[in-house]
Structure formats: C-alpha cells, structure tokens
Coordinates of C-alpha atoms and ligand atoms in Angstrom, one line a residue:
M908 CA 80.3 158.8 22.2
L909 CA 78.6 155.6 22.8
V910 CA 76.0 154.5 20.4
V911 CA 73.8 151.8 21.7
C912 CA 71.4 150.1 19.4
F913 CA 69.6 147.0 20.6
Q914 CA 68.9 144.4 17.9
T915 CA 66.9 142.0 20.0
N916 CA 64.7 141.0 17.1
A917 CA 67.2 141.2 14.3
Q918 CA 66.7 138.4 11.8
V919 CA 69.8 136.8 10.4
E920 CA 70.0 134.9 7.2
R921 CA 71.7 131.6 7.3
W922 CA 70.2 128.4 5.8
Q923 CA 70.0 125.2 7.9
Q924 CA 69.4 121.7 6.7
H925 CA 66.4 120.1 8.4
I926 CA 65.7 116.4 9.2
D927 CA 62.8 114.4 10.6
Y928 CA 63.6 111.0 12.0
T929 CA 61.1 108.3 12.7
I930 CA 63.2 105.6 14.5
K931 CA 61.9 102.2 15.6
A932 CA 64.4 100.1 17.6
A933 CA 64.3 97.0 19.8
L934 CA 67.0 96.3 22.4
D935 CA 67.7 92.8 23.6
V936 CA 68.8 93.3 27.1
N937 CA 70.5 89.9 27.2
T938 CA 72.6 90.1 24.1
N939 CA 73.0 94.0 24.1
I940 CA 72.0 94.1 20.4
V941 CA 69.8 96.9 19.0
K942 CA 68.0 96.3 15.8
G943 CA 66.2 99.2 14.2
S944 CA 65.0 101.2 11.3
E945 CA 64.9 104.9 10.5
D946 CA 62.6 106.7 8.1
I947 CA 64.2 110.0 7.4
V948 CA 62.8 113.1 5.7
Y949 CA 65.7 115.3 4.8
N950 CA 65.3 118.9 3.5
N951 CA 68.3 120.2 1.5
N952 CA 67.8 123.9 2.2
S953 CA 71.2 124.8 0.7
N954 CA 71.8 126.1 -2.8
D955 CA 74.0 123.0 -3.5
T956 CA 73.3 119.8 -5.3
L957 CA 74.3 116.9 -3.0
T958 CA 75.6 113.8 -4.7
K959 CA 76.6 112.2 -1.4
V960 CA 75.4 112.2 2.2
Y961 CA 77.2 111.0 5.3
F962 CA 76.2 109.4 8.6
H963 CA 77.9 109.1 12.0
L964 CA 78.4 105.6 13.2
Y965 CA 79.9 106.6 16.6
W966 CA 80.0 103.2 18.3
N967 CA 82.5 101.8 15.8
A968 CA 85.0 103.8 17.8
F969 CA 84.8 101.3 20.6
Q970 CA 86.9 98.6 18.8
P971 CA 90.6 97.8 19.2
N972 CA 92.7 100.0 16.9
A973 CA 89.8 102.4 16.1
A974 CA 90.9 106.0 15.9
M975 CA 89.6 106.7 19.4
D976 CA 91.7 103.8 20.8
I977 CA 94.9 104.7 19.0
R978 CA 94.7 108.4 19.9
S979 CA 94.1 107.6 23.6
R980 CA 97.1 105.3 23.8
E981 CA 99.2 107.9 22.0
L982 CA 98.1 110.6 24.5
G983 CA 99.0 108.2 27.3
K984 CA 102.6 108.5 26.2
N985 CA 102.6 112.2 27.2
S986 CA 103.1 113.0 30.9
L987 CA 102.2 116.4 32.2
T988 CA 102.3 118.1 35.5
N989 CA 98.7 119.1 36.6
R990 CA 97.7 122.1 38.8
R991 CA 98.3 120.1 42.0
G992 CA 101.8 119.3 40.9
D993 CA 101.2 115.6 40.2
V994 CA 102.7 114.1 37.1
V995 CA 99.8 112.5 35.1
K996 CA 99.3 110.9 31.8
D997 CA 97.5 113.1 29.2
W998 CA 94.9 110.4 28.2
D999 CA 91.4 110.5 29.5
A1000 CA 91.4 108.4 32.7
R1001 CA 88.1 106.9 31.6
V1002 CA 89.4 105.7 28.2
T1003 CA 93.2 104.9 28.7
D1004 CA 93.9 101.7 26.9
R1005 CA 90.6 100.1 27.8
I1006 CA 89.3 100.0 24.2
E1007 CA 92.2 97.9 23.0
K1008 CA 91.2 95.2 25.6
L1009 CA 87.5 94.9 24.6
T1010 CA 86.4 91.4 23.6
P1011 CA 84.1 90.7 20.7
T1012 CA 81.0 90.8 23.0
E1013 CA 82.2 94.0 24.7
I1014 CA 83.0 96.1 21.6
G1015 CA 80.5 98.5 20.1
Y1016 CA 79.5 98.5 16.5
Q1017 CA 76.9 100.1 14.3
K1018 CA 76.1 98.4 11.0
V1019 CA 73.9 100.0 8.3
N1020 CA 72.5 97.0 6.4
S1021 CA 70.9 99.2 3.8
I1022 CA 69.8 102.7 2.8
L1023 CA 66.9 102.9 0.3
I1024 CA 65.8 106.1 -1.5
G1025 CA 62.6 105.7 -3.5
G1026 CA 63.0 101.9 -3.1
K1027 CA 66.5 102.0 -4.7
V1028 CA 69.5 100.6 -2.8
Q1029 CA 72.2 103.3 -2.2
K1030 CA 76.0 102.5 -2.4
L1031 CA 77.6 102.6 1.1
V1032 CA 81.3 103.2 1.8
K1033 CA 82.4 102.6 5.4
H1034 CA 85.1 104.8 7.0
E1035 CA 84.9 103.4 10.6
T1036 CA 82.8 106.1 12.4
I1037 CA 81.7 107.8 9.2
L1038 CA 79.5 106.2 6.6
E1039 CA 79.6 107.7 3.1
V1040 CA 76.5 107.2 1.0
I1041 CA 76.9 107.6 -2.8
L1042 CA 73.5 108.6 -4.0
T1043 CA 71.9 107.1 -7.1
Q1044 CA 70.2 110.4 -7.7
A1045 CA 71.5 113.8 -6.5
I1046 CA 69.5 115.8 -4.0
L1047 CA 68.7 119.1 -5.7
P1048 CA 68.9 122.5 -3.9
K1049 CA 65.7 123.3 -1.9
S1050 CA 64.4 119.8 -2.3
T1051 CA 63.3 117.0 0.1
V1052 CA 64.3 113.4 0.0
K1053 CA 63.0 110.3 2.0
M1054 CA 65.4 107.6 3.1
N1055 CA 64.8 104.2 4.8
I1056 CA 67.6 102.8 6.8
D1057 CA 68.0 99.4 8.3
F1058 CA 70.6 99.1 11.1
E1059 CA 72.0 96.9 13.8
A1060 CA 74.2 97.8 16.7
Q1061 CA 76.0 96.3 19.7
V1062 CA 76.0 98.4 22.8
P1063 CA 79.7 98.6 23.9
K1064 CA 80.8 98.0 27.4
Q1065 CA 80.7 101.6 28.8
I1066 CA 84.1 103.3 28.1
R1067 CA 83.2 106.8 27.2
R1068 CA 79.7 108.4 27.3
S1069 CA 77.7 105.6 25.7
G1070 CA 77.5 102.0 26.7
R1071 CA 76.2 99.2 29.0
D1072 CA 77.0 98.6 32.6
N1073 CA 78.7 101.8 33.6
A1074 CA 80.7 102.3 36.9
E1075 CA 77.5 103.0 38.8
G1076 CA 75.8 99.9 37.4
V1077 CA 73.3 101.7 35.1
R1078 CA 72.5 99.0 32.5
F1079 CA 72.2 101.1 29.3
S1080 CA 73.5 104.7 28.5
M1081 CA 72.2 105.0 25.0
S1082 CA 73.9 108.1 23.5
Q1083 CA 75.1 108.4 19.9
W1084 CA 73.3 105.1 19.4
Y1085 CA 71.6 105.4 15.9
P1086 CA 73.0 106.2 12.5
K1087 CA 72.9 110.0 12.7
M1088 CA 73.1 112.3 9.6
V1089 CA 76.2 114.5 9.4
E1090 CA 75.5 118.2 9.3
Y1091 CA 76.0 120.0 6.0
D1092 CA 76.4 123.8 6.4
Y1093 CA 77.9 126.8 4.7
Q1094 CA 81.3 125.3 5.3
G1095 CA 80.4 121.9 3.8
W1096 CA 80.1 118.4 5.3
N1097 CA 81.3 118.1 8.9
T1098 CA 82.6 114.5 8.7
N1099 CA 84.8 114.4 11.8
P1100 CA 85.8 110.8 12.8
Y1101 CA 84.7 110.2 16.4
I1102 CA 87.5 110.3 18.9
A1103 CA 85.4 111.2 22.0
R1104 CA 85.3 115.0 21.6
E1105 CA 82.7 117.5 20.4
F1106 CA 79.5 117.1 18.4
Y1107 CA 77.5 119.0 15.7
G1108 CA 74.2 118.0 14.3
V1109 CA 71.1 118.7 12.1
W1110 CA 68.0 120.1 13.8
G1111 CA 64.7 118.4 13.2
N1112 CA 62.0 116.4 14.8
Y1113 CA 62.4 113.0 16.4
D1114 CA 59.7 110.3 16.8
V1115 CA 61.4 107.4 18.5
T1116 CA 59.8 104.1 19.4
L1117 CA 61.8 101.7 21.7
Q1118 CA 61.0 98.2 22.6
L1119 CA 62.7 96.3 25.5
D1120 CA 62.1 94.1 28.5
Q1121 CA 59.2 95.3 30.6
H1122 CA 61.3 95.4 33.8
Y1123 CA 63.3 98.3 32.5
R1124 CA 62.4 101.9 32.9
V1125 CA 63.4 104.2 30.0
A1126 CA 64.5 107.8 30.4
A1127 CA 64.9 109.8 27.2
T1128 CA 64.9 113.0 25.2
G1129 CA 61.5 114.2 24.3
V1130 CA 58.0 113.7 25.8
L1131 CA 56.7 110.2 26.5
Q1132 CA 53.6 109.6 24.3
N1133 CA 52.3 106.3 25.8
P1134 CA 53.0 106.2 29.5
T1135 CA 50.4 103.7 30.2
A1136 CA 51.0 101.2 27.4
P1137 CA 51.2 97.7 28.7
A1138 CA 53.8 95.1 27.9
N1139 CA 53.0 92.5 25.2
A1140 CA 52.6 88.8 25.8
Q1141 CA 56.4 88.3 25.4
G1142 CA 57.0 90.8 28.2
I1143 CA 58.2 93.5 25.8
K1144 CA 57.2 97.1 26.5
T1145 CA 57.0 99.8 23.9
W1146 CA 58.0 103.4 24.7
N1147 CA 57.3 106.2 22.2
F1148 CA 59.0 109.6 22.7
K1149 CA 58.7 112.7 20.5
G1150 CA 60.9 115.8 20.5
N1151 CA 60.9 118.7 18.1
N1152 CA 63.6 121.1 17.0
I1153 CA 66.5 119.1 18.4
H1154 CA 69.7 117.8 16.9
D1155 CA 70.1 114.6 18.9
F1156 CA 68.3 111.9 20.9
V1157 CA 69.5 110.1 24.0
W1158 CA 68.0 107.5 26.1
A1159 CA 68.9 105.3 29.1
A1160 CA 67.4 102.2 30.6
D1161 CA 67.7 100.4 33.9
D1162 CA 65.8 97.8 35.8
H1163 CA 66.3 99.8 39.1
Y1164 CA 65.7 103.4 38.0
K1165 CA 63.8 105.6 40.4
H1166 CA 61.9 108.5 38.8
L1167 CA 61.1 112.0 40.2
A1168 CA 59.2 114.5 38.2
K1169 CA 57.7 117.9 38.6
E1170 CA 55.8 120.3 36.3
V1171 CA 57.7 123.4 37.3
R1172 CA 55.5 125.7 35.2
K1173 CA 52.8 125.1 32.7
G1174 CA 54.3 123.1 29.8
L1175 CA 57.7 122.3 31.4
T1176 CA 58.4 119.1 33.4
L1177 CA 61.7 118.4 35.0
N1178 CA 62.6 114.7 35.5
V1179 CA 65.3 113.0 37.6
Y1180 CA 66.1 109.3 37.0
Y1181 CA 68.7 107.6 39.1
K1182 CA 69.8 104.2 40.2
E1183 CA 68.2 103.0 43.4
K1184 CA 70.8 102.9 46.2
D1185 CA 70.2 104.3 49.7
A1186 CA 68.5 107.2 51.5
K1187 CA 71.4 109.5 51.2
S1188 CA 71.4 109.1 47.4
D1189 CA 67.6 109.6 47.4
S1190 CA 68.1 112.9 49.1
A1191 CA 70.9 114.0 46.9
W1192 CA 68.9 113.3 43.7
A1193 CA 65.8 115.0 45.2
N1194 CA 68.0 118.0 45.7
V1195 CA 68.9 118.0 42.0
L1196 CA 65.2 118.5 41.2
W1197 CA 64.8 121.1 43.9
A1198 CA 67.8 123.1 42.9
A1199 CA 67.0 122.9 39.2
E1200 CA 63.5 124.4 39.7
K1201 CA 64.9 127.1 42.0
M1202 CA 67.6 128.2 39.4
L1203 CA 65.5 128.1 36.2
P1204 CA 64.3 131.8 36.6
F1205 CA 67.9 133.0 37.1
M1206 CA 69.1 131.0 34.1
E1207 CA 66.4 132.3 31.8
Q1208 CA 66.7 135.9 32.9
K1209 CA 70.5 135.8 32.4
F1210 CA 70.8 133.5 29.3
G1211 CA 67.4 133.4 27.6
A1212 CA 64.2 131.3 27.6
Y1213 CA 64.3 127.5 27.8
P1214 CA 62.0 126.5 24.9
Y1215 CA 61.4 122.8 25.4
P1216 CA 58.6 121.1 27.3
Q1217 CA 60.9 118.8 29.2
Y1218 CA 64.3 118.3 30.7
S1219 CA 65.7 115.1 32.3
F1220 CA 68.6 114.6 34.6
I1221 CA 69.5 110.9 34.0
Q1222 CA 72.1 108.9 35.9
G1223 CA 74.3 107.2 33.3
G1224 CA 77.4 107.6 31.3
D1225 CA 80.7 108.5 33.0
G1226 CA 80.7 112.2 34.2
G1227 CA 78.3 114.7 32.7
M1228 CA 77.3 114.8 29.1
E1229 CA 74.8 117.0 27.4
Y1230 CA 72.1 115.9 25.0
A1231 CA 68.8 117.2 23.7
M1232 CA 66.4 117.9 26.6
A1233 CA 68.5 115.6 28.8
T1234 CA 71.9 114.9 30.4
L1235 CA 73.6 111.7 31.5
L1236 CA 75.2 112.3 34.9
K1237 CA 77.5 110.1 36.9
G1238 CA 76.2 111.5 40.2
P1239 CA 74.0 114.3 41.7
G1240 CA 76.8 117.0 42.1
L1241 CA 75.1 120.3 41.4
G1242 CA 78.1 121.9 39.5
T1243 CA 77.7 119.3 36.8
V1244 CA 73.9 119.5 37.0
F1245 CA 74.0 123.2 36.2
H1246 CA 76.8 122.8 33.6
E1247 CA 75.0 120.1 31.6
W1248 CA 71.6 121.9 31.8
M1249 CA 73.3 125.2 30.6
H1250 CA 74.5 123.2 27.6
S1251 CA 70.9 123.3 26.4
W1252 CA 71.5 127.0 25.7
Y1253 CA 74.9 126.8 24.0
Q1254 CA 75.2 123.3 22.7
H1255 CA 71.6 122.6 21.8
I1256 CA 69.7 125.7 21.1
L1257 CA 72.5 127.9 19.6
G1258 CA 74.2 124.8 18.3
T1259 CA 77.6 126.2 17.6
N1260 CA 79.9 123.9 15.6
E1261 CA 81.6 122.4 18.6
S1262 CA 84.4 120.9 16.6
L1263 CA 85.4 124.3 15.3
F1264 CA 84.4 126.5 18.2
P1265 CA 84.5 124.2 21.3
W1266 CA 85.1 127.3 23.5
M1267 CA 81.8 128.8 22.4
D1268 CA 80.0 125.8 23.8
E1269 CA 82.2 124.5 26.7
G1270 CA 83.6 127.9 27.6
F1271 CA 80.3 129.7 27.6
T1272 CA 78.7 126.8 29.4
S1273 CA 81.4 126.8 32.0
Y1274 CA 81.0 130.5 32.5
A1275 CA 77.3 130.1 33.0
E1276 CA 77.8 127.1 35.3
A1277 CA 80.0 129.3 37.6
E1278 CA 77.3 132.1 37.5
V1279 CA 74.5 129.7 38.3
S1280 CA 76.4 127.8 41.0
H1281 CA 77.4 131.1 42.7
A1282 CA 73.9 132.4 42.6
Y1283 CA 72.5 129.1 43.9
N1284 CA 75.0 129.0 46.8
L1285 CA 74.3 132.6 47.8
T1286 CA 70.5 132.5 47.6
F1287 CA 69.2 129.0 47.9
A1288 CA 71.6 126.4 49.0
G1289 CA 71.2 127.1 52.7
N1290 CA 67.5 126.5 52.5
S1291 CA 67.5 123.2 50.7
P1292 CA 65.5 120.6 52.6
F1293 CA 67.7 117.9 51.1
I1294 CA 71.0 118.8 52.5
N1295 CA 72.2 118.4 56.1
E1296 CA 73.7 120.9 58.6
S1297 CA 77.3 120.0 57.8
E1298 CA 76.7 120.5 54.1
K1299 CA 75.1 123.8 54.8
G1300 CA 78.2 124.7 56.9
Q1301 CA 80.4 123.9 53.9
I1302 CA 78.4 126.2 51.6
K1303 CA 78.7 129.0 54.1
I1304 CA 82.5 128.6 54.2
A1305 CA 82.7 128.4 50.4
N1306 CA 80.6 131.6 50.1
E1307 CA 82.9 133.4 52.6
K1308 CA 86.0 132.2 50.7
A1309 CA 84.5 133.3 47.4
K1310 CA 84.2 136.8 48.7
S1311 CA 87.9 137.1 49.3
Q1312 CA 88.8 135.7 45.9
L1313 CA 88.5 138.0 42.9
P1314 CA 87.0 137.7 40.4
V1315 CA 84.7 136.0 42.8
V1316 CA 82.5 134.0 40.4
Q1317 CA 84.8 133.1 37.6
Y1318 CA 87.9 132.4 39.8
G1319 CA 88.2 128.8 38.9
N1320 CA 88.0 129.5 35.1
Y1321 CA 90.6 132.3 35.4
M1322 CA 93.0 130.0 37.3
G1323 CA 92.6 127.3 34.6
Y1324 CA 93.4 129.8 31.8
L1325 CA 96.3 131.3 33.6
G1326 CA 97.8 127.9 34.3
L1327 CA 97.4 127.1 30.6
A1328 CA 99.0 130.4 29.5
K1329 CA 102.1 129.7 31.6
S1330 CA 102.3 126.0 30.8
G1331 CA 104.1 126.2 27.4
L1332 CA 101.4 123.9 26.0
E1333 CA 98.8 126.5 24.9
E1334 CA 97.5 126.4 21.4
P1335 CA 95.3 129.0 19.8
M1336 CA 91.6 128.6 20.8
S1337 CA 90.8 128.4 17.1
T1338 CA 92.3 124.9 17.0
H1339 CA 89.8 122.2 15.8
S1340 CA 88.8 120.4 19.0
D1341 CA 89.9 117.0 17.7
H1342 CA 93.4 118.3 16.7
Y1343 CA 95.0 119.8 19.8
N1344 CA 98.3 118.2 20.7
T1345 CA 97.3 117.5 24.3
N1346 CA 94.0 116.8 26.1
Y1347 CA 95.2 119.4 28.6
A1348 CA 95.6 122.2 26.1
Y1349 CA 92.2 121.4 24.6
S1350 CA 90.3 121.3 27.8
S1351 CA 91.9 124.3 29.3
A1352 CA 91.4 126.3 26.1
A1353 CA 87.8 125.1 25.5
Y1354 CA 86.6 125.3 29.1
S1355 CA 88.7 127.8 31.0
K1356 CA 89.9 130.2 28.3
G1357 CA 86.5 130.1 26.7
A1358 CA 84.9 131.0 30.1
T1359 CA 87.5 133.7 30.7
F1360 CA 86.6 135.1 27.3
L1361 CA 83.2 136.2 28.8
G1362 CA 84.8 137.3 32.1
L1363 CA 87.3 139.5 30.2
F1364 CA 84.6 140.6 27.9
G1365 CA 82.7 142.1 30.9
Y1366 CA 85.8 144.0 31.8
I1367 CA 86.2 145.3 28.2
I1368 CA 82.6 146.4 27.5
G1369 CA 81.2 146.4 31.0
D1370 CA 79.4 143.5 32.8
S1371 CA 75.9 144.8 32.2
M1372 CA 76.7 145.3 28.5
R1373 CA 78.2 141.8 28.3
N1374 CA 74.9 140.5 29.8
K1375 CA 72.9 142.3 27.2
V1376 CA 75.1 140.9 24.5
L1377 CA 74.6 137.3 25.8
L1378 CA 70.8 137.7 25.6
N1379 CA 70.9 139.4 22.2
Y1380 CA 73.2 136.7 20.9
Y1381 CA 70.9 134.0 22.1
N1382 CA 67.8 135.6 20.7
T1383 CA 69.4 136.5 17.4
W1384 CA 71.2 133.2 16.7
K1385 CA 69.2 130.4 18.4
F1386 CA 68.7 127.4 16.1
K1387 CA 71.2 128.9 13.5
H1388 CA 74.7 127.6 14.3
P1389 CA 76.5 130.9 15.1
N1390 CA 80.3 131.1 14.7
A1391 CA 82.7 133.3 16.6
N1392 CA 82.3 136.2 14.2
D1393 CA 78.5 136.1 14.6
F1394 CA 79.0 136.6 18.4
I1395 CA 81.3 139.5 17.9
R1396 CA 79.0 141.2 15.5
V1397 CA 76.1 141.0 18.0
A1398 CA 78.4 142.4 20.6
E1399 CA 79.5 145.3 18.3
K1400 CA 76.0 146.1 17.3
T1401 CA 74.8 146.0 20.9
S1402 CA 77.6 148.0 22.4
G1403 CA 78.6 150.3 19.6
I1404 CA 82.3 149.3 20.4
Q1405 CA 84.7 147.8 17.8
L1406 CA 85.6 144.3 19.1
A1407 CA 87.1 142.3 16.2
W1408 CA 90.6 142.9 17.6
F1409 CA 89.6 141.1 20.8
K1410 CA 88.4 138.0 19.0
E1411 CA 91.6 137.9 16.9
Y1412 CA 93.9 138.0 19.9
W1413 CA 91.9 135.8 22.2
M1414 CA 90.8 133.2 19.7
N1415 CA 93.5 133.1 17.1
S1416 CA 96.6 133.7 19.1
T1417 CA 98.2 132.7 22.4
K1418 CA 99.3 136.2 23.2
T1419 CA 98.8 137.2 26.8
I1420 CA 97.9 140.3 28.8
D1421 CA 100.5 141.8 31.2
Y1422 CA 100.5 145.4 32.3
G1423 CA 102.7 146.7 35.0
L1424 CA 103.2 150.0 36.9
N1425 CA 106.4 151.5 35.7
D1426 CA 107.3 154.8 37.3
I1427 CA 105.8 157.6 39.4
Q1428 CA 106.9 161.2 39.1
A1429 CA 105.8 164.2 41.2
T1430 CA 104.3 167.1 39.1
S1431 CA 103.3 170.5 40.3
T1432 CA 99.7 169.4 41.1
G1433 CA 99.7 165.7 41.1
A1434 CA 101.6 162.5 40.3
M1435 CA 102.5 161.3 36.8
I1436 CA 102.0 157.5 36.6
S1437 CA 103.6 155.5 33.9
V1438 CA 102.1 152.1 32.9
Q1439 CA 104.0 149.6 30.8
R1440 CA 102.5 147.1 28.4
I1441 CA 104.6 144.0 28.9
G1442 CA 102.3 141.4 27.3
K1443 CA 101.6 141.3 23.6
M1444 CA 97.9 141.6 23.9
P1445 CA 96.5 145.1 24.5
A1446 CA 93.5 146.0 26.6
P1447 CA 91.8 149.1 28.0
L1448 CA 92.8 149.8 31.6
D1449 CA 91.0 150.5 34.8
I1450 CA 93.4 151.9 37.3
L1451 CA 92.4 152.6 40.9
V1452 CA 94.2 155.4 42.7
T1453 CA 93.5 155.5 46.4
Y1454 CA 94.5 158.5 48.6
K1455 CA 95.5 158.5 52.2
D1456 CA 92.3 160.4 53.1
G1457 CA 90.3 157.3 52.0
T1458 CA 89.0 158.7 48.7
S1459 CA 89.7 157.0 45.5
E1460 CA 89.3 157.6 41.7
L1461 CA 89.2 155.1 38.9
H1462 CA 91.4 156.2 35.9
Y1463 CA 90.1 154.7 32.7
I1464 CA 92.5 154.4 29.7
P1465 CA 90.6 153.6 26.6
L1466 CA 92.2 151.5 23.8
D1467 CA 92.3 153.0 20.4
L1468 CA 91.2 149.8 18.6
M1469 CA 87.8 150.0 20.4
L1470 CA 86.8 153.4 19.1
G1471 CA 84.6 153.6 22.2
N1472 CA 84.5 153.2 25.9
K1473 CA 82.5 151.0 28.3
E1474 CA 80.2 152.9 30.5
A1475 CA 81.3 153.7 34.1
E1476 CA 80.7 150.8 36.4
G1477 CA 80.2 151.1 40.2
S1478 CA 80.1 154.2 42.2
I1479 CA 83.8 155.3 42.2
N1480 CA 84.4 158.5 40.4
R1481 CA 85.8 157.7 36.9
I1482 CA 88.3 159.8 35.0
V1483 CA 88.5 159.0 31.3
H1484 CA 91.9 159.7 29.7
P1485 CA 92.8 160.1 26.0
E1486 CA 93.0 156.7 24.3
C1487 CA 96.1 154.6 24.3
K1488 CA 97.4 153.4 20.9
W1489 CA 97.7 149.7 20.8
V1490 CA 101.3 149.9 19.6
Q1491 CA 102.3 152.1 22.5
P1492 CA 104.6 150.3 25.0
T1493 CA 104.1 152.9 27.8
Y1494 CA 101.3 155.3 28.8
T1495 CA 101.4 158.1 31.3
F1496 CA 98.6 159.9 33.1
E1497 CA 98.3 162.3 35.9
T1498 CA 96.4 161.9 39.2
S1499 CA 94.3 164.8 40.6
K1500 CA 96.1 165.1 43.9
P1501 CA 99.8 165.3 44.7
L1502 CA 102.2 162.4 45.1
S1503 CA 102.4 162.9 48.9
T1504 CA 98.7 162.2 49.3
L1505 CA 98.8 158.8 47.4
K1506 CA 98.3 155.6 49.2
S1507 CA 98.1 153.0 46.4
I1508 CA 97.7 152.5 42.7
E1509 CA 96.3 149.3 41.2
I1510 CA 95.8 148.1 37.7
D1511 CA 92.5 146.2 37.3
P1512 CA 91.1 146.4 40.8
S1513 CA 88.1 144.2 39.7
Y1514 CA 90.5 141.3 38.8
R1515 CA 88.6 140.7 35.5
L1516 CA 91.7 141.2 33.4
P1517 CA 93.5 137.8 33.2
D1518 CA 96.9 139.4 33.7
V1519 CA 99.5 136.7 33.6
N1520 CA 101.7 138.6 36.1
R1521 CA 99.8 140.4 38.8
S1522 CA 102.8 141.1 40.9
N1523 CA 103.5 144.3 39.0
N1524 CA 99.9 145.5 39.1
K1525 CA 99.8 147.2 42.5
L1526 CA 102.0 149.7 44.2
E1527 CA 101.6 150.7 47.8
I1528 CA 103.2 154.1 48.5
P1529 CA 105.3 154.1 51.7
N1530 CA 104.6 157.0 54.1
Ligands
ZN3069 ZN1 80.4 120.8 29.0

C-alpha cells in the first residue's frame, strides 16, 4: 500500500549563520589594484562560542607554488583516455601550468590589512587562501558582532573564473574578489583551501559600492541603485548594487560591454552583458535573453519559484560559472546558459555544501539543464527570431535523433556515468570535491553520476513522484543548506517508499547495476522467466513482455528494501509480482501467455536504469 503524504510546507529546523556586508571598493583599471573596506554584521545563530573566524582569500591561489598551481601540475602528470579515445592530460586545460608562469604584475593577491572589532585590532594568521582571525573577544551563541575590514587586492591575469583580460578580451571578471567569510554550520568551519573547485557560503545581504573609470560599464549581482549617477571630476563613476538573501557577489566590467535588459514579469528583470563584436554575436546574445524569458515558466513549474528581482548573463570568465543572481559566460551557448541559471536553484537558493555534496549541485543542475534544453528545443527553438534557417535545421535533426536515443533527455548524463563506471577510475560520489584522485573522476561523478541519480530516481519511484520530490525538496530546504540525507528524507516522506538504501549504494559506493535475462522455461500456461542480478547494486525491475499478437505487459518486480512500489507509469498493463529480496541472485516470474506466443522480453524498456551491460537485457524469441 502506498502512503502519500505531501509535506510542501514542512518547516525544518536547522540554524544558519547570517551576514550583512557593506563593501566599498575602488578599482584602478590601469594598475588592476582594488582597494576596499568591508563593514560586516555577523550573526552567530549557533549554540557555539566562536573564538576564531575565517575568511576566504581566493585570489592568493593565483601565485606560483600556490596549492592550485601545484595540484594542477601534479594532475598534468596523469594521462587518461577520454570518451573520444584521445589520450589527454588530466589537468584543467584552462589552468595547466599557467599559474607557475605568472609574473609579479600578473599574479593575484588579496591582503587584509586589518580587521577591527569594537575598534580593537584582531590577530590575523595567513594560510594562503584562508585567513584565520583569532578574536580578542569570543562571539557568544545567538549574538551579533560588527567587524571592519581593510583590504587590497591585485586582479590576476585570468586563469580560472576570476581575473583580468580573459580570452574574449573582457577586462575584468570579478568573482571571489573580496575577503569572504567562511561558512560555519552544524559540521563546523568549512575552511577549504581554494584549488578551483566548489564553493559554500553564508547567506546575507550585500550593499556594494564600486568606483572605477567612467568608460567602463559594470554588470553585477543585485539591483543597481544609482543608474543615473554621473562621474566625478576625476572621471570616476560610482556604482551601488544591493542584493538580499545571497551568499556571494560577483561583478564584471568592460569598456565595450553591450547591455540588453527586459522586465519579464513584474519585479524580475533579466540582463545580458556582452563584449561588442559583430552582428552575429549581437544576435546570439539577443537569443540568450529571448530563450531565458521563454524557459522561465518551465523552470519554475518544474524546479520551484525564482525569488530574486534580477538575473544577469554576463560575458566573462572562462566557461560558465554560477554566482548570485548572475553568471559569467564565455559565450552565448544555450546549454551553458540554462545550466548556470539553474544553479540559482541548487547552488544559490538551496545552497548545498558543494565541497561535500558536489553532485547535489552540479549533478542536479546538469539534470535540470538537460530537461530545460530538451523542452526548449522541442517547443521554442524553431521559433526564435535570432537564429537562422541552418541552425533551425540542426535543432530539427537533434530533436529527431533524441527521439531514437533512450533515455531521450538524460542520454548524455547517462553516457558520462556509464563511461566512469567502466573506467576503473570511479571513486564514491561521497568523496570531498577537492580530494578526488583525478579531475575526470570528480567531474563524471559530480555532473554525470549526480544527474543520473535523478534519472534513476525517476525509474525507482516514478517520474511524476520524482518531480514532486524535487519541488518538495526545494520548498522545504531553500536557504537551509540541505545534505544528501535531507533530500532522501523528503523523498521518503513524499513517496511513502524507503529509499536510504538507494542513497547508500549510489553515493557511498561504486557498485553498479547489471541485470540479465537468464533462462526461459515453458510451463503449462505460460513461460517462466528467470532474471539474474549480476551487478552488486539491487534495483526494482520493469520487464516488458511483448507477444507476437502485438500485445504487451509490463512485469514489475518490487525490491524488498523499498517496502513499497512506484505507481504504474504509462498505459501498458502492469503486473506486480511478489518482492525480490535484495540478497537474491536470481528471480523467476511467469508470463500470462504461453512460450510459443512470446516475441520479446526486455529488462528496463524505458532505459532509465543505468545498467552497465545492456547486451543481456533483451531477448528476441525466434519463430
Ligand atoms: Zn555547474
């Protein structure tokens, strides 16, 4: 019996720290030096007395022999074979050994000159990208402290994410640019040295005032407060942005930025900022704004409401990288556009600890990217006024191709995971994102296996139940830093099905799924089909039996660990068998018609089970 109880409005108890930043910074566009101050109001909502606090100083990573540099060069010693069969080095092609070669004017740095609390100077201990602050007076539980920080930074030559003068010529990509407080949560201080991987932050309100040469246009997190402010007599313009309930602040500046904006509904404006180039580029960036507006209703219906007043697609950085209310993009490709925007849901609003659960951010975002891209291509792409006939033709071909590839929407993510599972390099998805042995294993686990988690989840509890779980998860855990168990608990409460086993196998192990058809025997009324579990990870089974008369039936074999079944999906008649014990190596069931009438038998006809060997999944019965 399935018990469904929706907990849409369930309140969960988990304290969060809170921070308000008032940042004032001036960038000298000639020397690439930023000088600034931060006035911080920090609420310690924990039950702990804090004798120290910590800050991230990310740009110290862009110096020869910094941890990011050493790690990249070490990864460059590993050669791997990629999916295309090419032998490639395992380092990030954007980083390689470039940091080692930076000159003193090209390196990045962040220096905190002083931190004052109540006028008292605090003791600072530098650990490259982490600053330890030994407090003169402890911060008591449930208390508030004010800090004043004075800092100076040099914008590095763009290597990874942040920096000046990127490959597209954008002058300043200002991410991770200010001393940023480390998050303290129920697991303690998250003091991860920066090596170019995932982030985690404290939610709060940002009031940021930037000063720079009046010829530059600034694109940023938050809402611009003074759009008409004139430059001063020295040619310096002041930009003030405010954003609430966010855990980071990015900005970018260029002297040849073009700006497109549209209020797509009351209280929400979408912006596009890109480097002036040619008419083709104008059209591609206009298409970003067009597609974003078109897809927002789908995204919200499927993944939850977007709560901020603004979102900006900003050309900058070196690929696609997500920030609060904004993304830095290398180019206008829509896959990346949808991916980075969907990070607003998983990275920014849910705010999972990405270092510990990168797959709950990158994986869920990659899953959503595939869903949004597919829906866009099917529904809107052909009507865009910003793409030409040949591009429309390409989309048509892609849509046709997608129909023949199962699972249609998540095909790429499944292939990424299956490649990993067979590579011999897989590590459990519970590995800390900074500590995988290879970049390959990290990215395939975080992105592909994480996305496959949700595809497989749809198979296990049913796609429509999985969609309900995603919405309940978002509404229950937004702005609360959920972990993997929090997700599973929402899923269990929503579906009435036991699911901890699924998390244990998929997250904490590298065990794989492989079921095969073993044997068929004639009985007096039907055929006895025997299924073998070859892989170590168990799963419930959908088995499609097709008869020569064209009829078919779906045999469902429940898994005992679940103590429940998904509801029937689709219109094919479903026969539910007694549950299979997870320890059982083989399982037999009987069809309703005799062996002579059978045409074919197929395990997992929907292709949502990431079975590492599909060659034993289907049997065609010869005449
Ligand atoms: Zn991502």
